[in-house]
Each structure stands twice: as structure tokens, then as C-alpha cells.
mmCIF file of C-alpha atoms in Angstrom:
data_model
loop_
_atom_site.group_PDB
_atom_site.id
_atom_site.type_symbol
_atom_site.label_atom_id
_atom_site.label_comp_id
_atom_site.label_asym_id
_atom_site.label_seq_id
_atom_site.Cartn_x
_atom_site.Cartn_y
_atom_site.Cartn_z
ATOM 1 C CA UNK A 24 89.108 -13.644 9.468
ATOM 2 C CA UNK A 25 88.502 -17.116 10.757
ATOM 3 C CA UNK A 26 84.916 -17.304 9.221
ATOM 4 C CA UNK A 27 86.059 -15.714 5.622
ATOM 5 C CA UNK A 28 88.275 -18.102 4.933
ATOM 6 C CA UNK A 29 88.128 -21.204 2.579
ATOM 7 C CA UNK A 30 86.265 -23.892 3.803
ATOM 8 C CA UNK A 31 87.972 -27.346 3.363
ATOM 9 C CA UNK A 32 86.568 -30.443 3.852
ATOM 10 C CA UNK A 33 87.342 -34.020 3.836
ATOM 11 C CA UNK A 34 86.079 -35.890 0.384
ATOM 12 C CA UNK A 35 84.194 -39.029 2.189
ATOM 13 C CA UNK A 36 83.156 -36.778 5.603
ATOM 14 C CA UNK A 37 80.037 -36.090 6.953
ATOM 15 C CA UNK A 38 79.320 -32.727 5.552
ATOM 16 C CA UNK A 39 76.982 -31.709 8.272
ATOM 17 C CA UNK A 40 78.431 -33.165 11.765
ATOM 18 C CA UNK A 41 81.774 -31.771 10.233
ATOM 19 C CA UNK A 42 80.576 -28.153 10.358
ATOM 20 C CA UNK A 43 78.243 -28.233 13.353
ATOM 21 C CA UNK A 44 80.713 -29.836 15.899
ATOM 22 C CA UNK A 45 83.211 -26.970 15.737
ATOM 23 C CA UNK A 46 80.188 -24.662 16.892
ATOM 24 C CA UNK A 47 79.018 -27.040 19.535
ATOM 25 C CA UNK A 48 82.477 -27.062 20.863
ATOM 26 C CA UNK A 49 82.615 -23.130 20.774
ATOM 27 C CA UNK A 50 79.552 -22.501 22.131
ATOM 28 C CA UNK A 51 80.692 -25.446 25.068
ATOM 29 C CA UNK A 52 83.415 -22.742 25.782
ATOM 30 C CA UNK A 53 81.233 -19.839 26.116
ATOM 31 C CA UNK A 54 79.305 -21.602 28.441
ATOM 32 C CA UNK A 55 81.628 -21.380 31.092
ATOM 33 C CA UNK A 56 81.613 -17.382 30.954
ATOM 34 C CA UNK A 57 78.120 -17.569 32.387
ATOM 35 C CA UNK A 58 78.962 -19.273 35.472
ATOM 36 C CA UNK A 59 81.395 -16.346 36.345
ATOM 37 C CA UNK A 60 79.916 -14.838 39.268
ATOM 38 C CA UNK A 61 80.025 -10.712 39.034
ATOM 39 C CA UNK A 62 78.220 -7.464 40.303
ATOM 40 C CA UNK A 63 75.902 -6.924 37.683
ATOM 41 C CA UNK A 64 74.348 -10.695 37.274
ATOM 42 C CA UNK A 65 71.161 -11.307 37.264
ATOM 43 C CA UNK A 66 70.497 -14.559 38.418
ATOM 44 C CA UNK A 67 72.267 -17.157 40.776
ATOM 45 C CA UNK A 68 73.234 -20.354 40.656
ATOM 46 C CA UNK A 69 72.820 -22.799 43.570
ATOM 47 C CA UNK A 70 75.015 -25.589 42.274
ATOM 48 C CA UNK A 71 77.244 -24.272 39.834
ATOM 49 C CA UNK A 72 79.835 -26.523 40.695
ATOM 50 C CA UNK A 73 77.763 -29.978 39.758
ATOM 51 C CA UNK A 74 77.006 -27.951 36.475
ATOM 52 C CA UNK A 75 80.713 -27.264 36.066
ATOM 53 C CA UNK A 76 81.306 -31.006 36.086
ATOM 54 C CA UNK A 77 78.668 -31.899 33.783
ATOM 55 C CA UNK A 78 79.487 -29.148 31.437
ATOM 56 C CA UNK A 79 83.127 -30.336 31.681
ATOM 57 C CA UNK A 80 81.894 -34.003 30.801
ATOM 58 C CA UNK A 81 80.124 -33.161 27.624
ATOM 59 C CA UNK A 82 83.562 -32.082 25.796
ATOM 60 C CA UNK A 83 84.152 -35.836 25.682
ATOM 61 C CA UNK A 84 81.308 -36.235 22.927
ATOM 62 C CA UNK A 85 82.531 -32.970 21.092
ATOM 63 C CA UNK A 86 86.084 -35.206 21.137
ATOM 64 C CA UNK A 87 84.585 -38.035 19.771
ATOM 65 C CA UNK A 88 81.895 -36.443 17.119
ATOM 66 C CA UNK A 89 84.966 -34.585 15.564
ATOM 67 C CA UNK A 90 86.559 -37.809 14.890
ATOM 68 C CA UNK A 91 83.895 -39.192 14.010
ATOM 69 C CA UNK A 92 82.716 -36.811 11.727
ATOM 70 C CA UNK A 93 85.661 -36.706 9.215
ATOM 71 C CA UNK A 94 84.744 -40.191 8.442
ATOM 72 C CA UNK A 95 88.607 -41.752 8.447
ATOM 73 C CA UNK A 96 89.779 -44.631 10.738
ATOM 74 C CA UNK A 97 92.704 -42.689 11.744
ATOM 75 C CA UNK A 98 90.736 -39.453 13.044
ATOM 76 C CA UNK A 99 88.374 -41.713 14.911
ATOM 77 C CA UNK A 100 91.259 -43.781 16.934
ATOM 78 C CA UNK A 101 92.766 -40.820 17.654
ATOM 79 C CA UNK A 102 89.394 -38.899 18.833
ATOM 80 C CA UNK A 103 88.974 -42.403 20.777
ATOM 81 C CA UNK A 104 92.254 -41.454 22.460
ATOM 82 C CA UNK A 105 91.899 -38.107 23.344
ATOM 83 C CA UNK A 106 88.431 -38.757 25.212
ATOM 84 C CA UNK A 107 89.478 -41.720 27.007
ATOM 85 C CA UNK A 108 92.592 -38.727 28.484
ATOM 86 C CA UNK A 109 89.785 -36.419 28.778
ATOM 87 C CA UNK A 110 87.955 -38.663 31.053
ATOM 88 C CA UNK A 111 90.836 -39.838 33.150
ATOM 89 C CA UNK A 112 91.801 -35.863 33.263
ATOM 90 C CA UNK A 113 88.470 -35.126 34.326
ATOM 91 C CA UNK A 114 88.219 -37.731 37.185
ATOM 92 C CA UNK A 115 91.314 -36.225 38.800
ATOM 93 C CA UNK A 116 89.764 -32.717 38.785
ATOM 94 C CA UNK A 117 86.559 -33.626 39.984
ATOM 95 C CA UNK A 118 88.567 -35.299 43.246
ATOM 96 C CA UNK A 119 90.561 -31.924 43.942
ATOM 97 C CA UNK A 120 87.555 -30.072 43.483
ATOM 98 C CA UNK A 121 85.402 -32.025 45.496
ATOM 99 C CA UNK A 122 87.431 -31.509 48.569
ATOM 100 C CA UNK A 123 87.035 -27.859 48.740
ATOM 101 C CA UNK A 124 83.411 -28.679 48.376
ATOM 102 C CA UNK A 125 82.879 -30.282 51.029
ATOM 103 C CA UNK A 126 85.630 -28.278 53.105
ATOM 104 C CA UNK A 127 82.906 -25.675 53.031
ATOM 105 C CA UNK A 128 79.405 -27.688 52.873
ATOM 106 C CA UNK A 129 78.453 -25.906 49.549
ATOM 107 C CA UNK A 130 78.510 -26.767 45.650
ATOM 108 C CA UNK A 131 78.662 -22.636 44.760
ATOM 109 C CA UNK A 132 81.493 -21.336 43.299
ATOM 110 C CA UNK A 133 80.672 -17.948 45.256
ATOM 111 C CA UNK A 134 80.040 -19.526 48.578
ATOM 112 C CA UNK A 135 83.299 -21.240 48.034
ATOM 113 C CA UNK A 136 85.328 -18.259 46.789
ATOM 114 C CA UNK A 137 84.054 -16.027 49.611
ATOM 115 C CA UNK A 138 85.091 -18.838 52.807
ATOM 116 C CA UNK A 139 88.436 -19.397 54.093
ATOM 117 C CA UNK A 140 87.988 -23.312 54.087
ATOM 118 C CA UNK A 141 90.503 -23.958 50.990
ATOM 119 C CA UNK A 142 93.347 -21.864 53.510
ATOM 120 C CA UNK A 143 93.604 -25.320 54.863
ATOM 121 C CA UNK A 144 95.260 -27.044 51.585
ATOM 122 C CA UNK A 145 97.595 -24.109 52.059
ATOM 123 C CA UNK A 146 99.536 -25.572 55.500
ATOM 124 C CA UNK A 147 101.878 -27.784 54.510
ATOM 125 C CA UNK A 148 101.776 -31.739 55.424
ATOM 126 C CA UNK A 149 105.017 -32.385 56.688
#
């Protein structure tokens, strides 16, 4: 339904950046379903975790092409915005998930899923 619909565009946008950064966005998504460890895969991955954070890290340009793209001041300030809370998002979450990481001595998410060493974020502080 999503792909039969009426295509609108912006009068002064970049025609071509306009289309393909929705799909580069979409296809960032699907991305992360191949780091999902199951039964039947076929390969491994030794650090999936530093990929995690680099695949994480390119949403910031998919942010700022899409604002880019539709060629209007407004769009671009606000794409501007959204990346710079992306980043600072993405800082915090590469500090949580650091510490299990090195917890356990490994960058796998299926080393780290398997050990115990994140039980110890479970006792509390105080």
C-alpha cells in the first residue's frame, strides 16, 4: 500500500537524494536483523557489538541527508537538530553498553547474552 501510493514531492527538492534516503534509512533498519544471533545462522560475528555502534552512528547522516534533501531552510535546521540528539543519545548508549562489555571481556552479543556478568547491574547500590 505504502509503495502504490502518490508520490509527492517538494517543488525546489532534490529529486534524487529525496527518494533514495528513505531506502537507505530502511535498509539501515534491516540491517540490524542480521546481527540477531539464531540456530540456523550461518556465519558469526566476532565483534558485533563495535558493528552495532557504527551501524547505530550512520543514522545520523540518514538524519541529516533527509533534511537536506528537501532543499528548505526549515527541514535542514530541524534535521540539524535531530542529529545533534541522535549523537548525544548515542553517546549515552554506547557508555551503558560498554560496561557489560567489558564486564565479560568480549564485544559479541552471544558471548554476552550467554554469561552471567550483566547479573551484577542487577544488585542494587544502596
Amino acid at each position: 500500500k505504502l509503495f502504490l501510493k502518490e508520490t509527492i514531492k517538494p517543488q525546489h527538492s532534490n529529486n534524487i537524494m529525496f527518494t533514495i534516503v528513505p531506502v537507505l534509512g530502511f535498509s539501515l533498519a534491516l540491517m540490524f536483523w542480521g546481527m540477531m544471533s539464531s540456530k540456523y545462522i550461518s556465519y558469526y560475528l566476532l565483534f558485533s557489538l563495535l558493528l552495532f555502534f557504527c551501524m547505530t552512528s550512520l543514522n545520523v547522516y540518514v538524519i541529516l541527508l533527509s533534511g537536506w534533501a528537501s532543499n528548505s531552510m526549515y527541514a535542514f535546521l530541524g534535521a540539524l537538530r535531530a542529529s545533534a540528539q541522535t549523537i548525544s543519545y548515542e553517546i549515552s548508549m554506547i557508555v551503558i553498553l560498554l560496561f557489560p562489555a567489558f564486564l565479560q571481556w568480549t564485544f559479541s552479543w552471544d558471548n554476552m547474552f550467554k554469561g552471567y556478568g550483566v547479573m551484577i547491574l542487577m544488585i542494587p547500590v544502596g
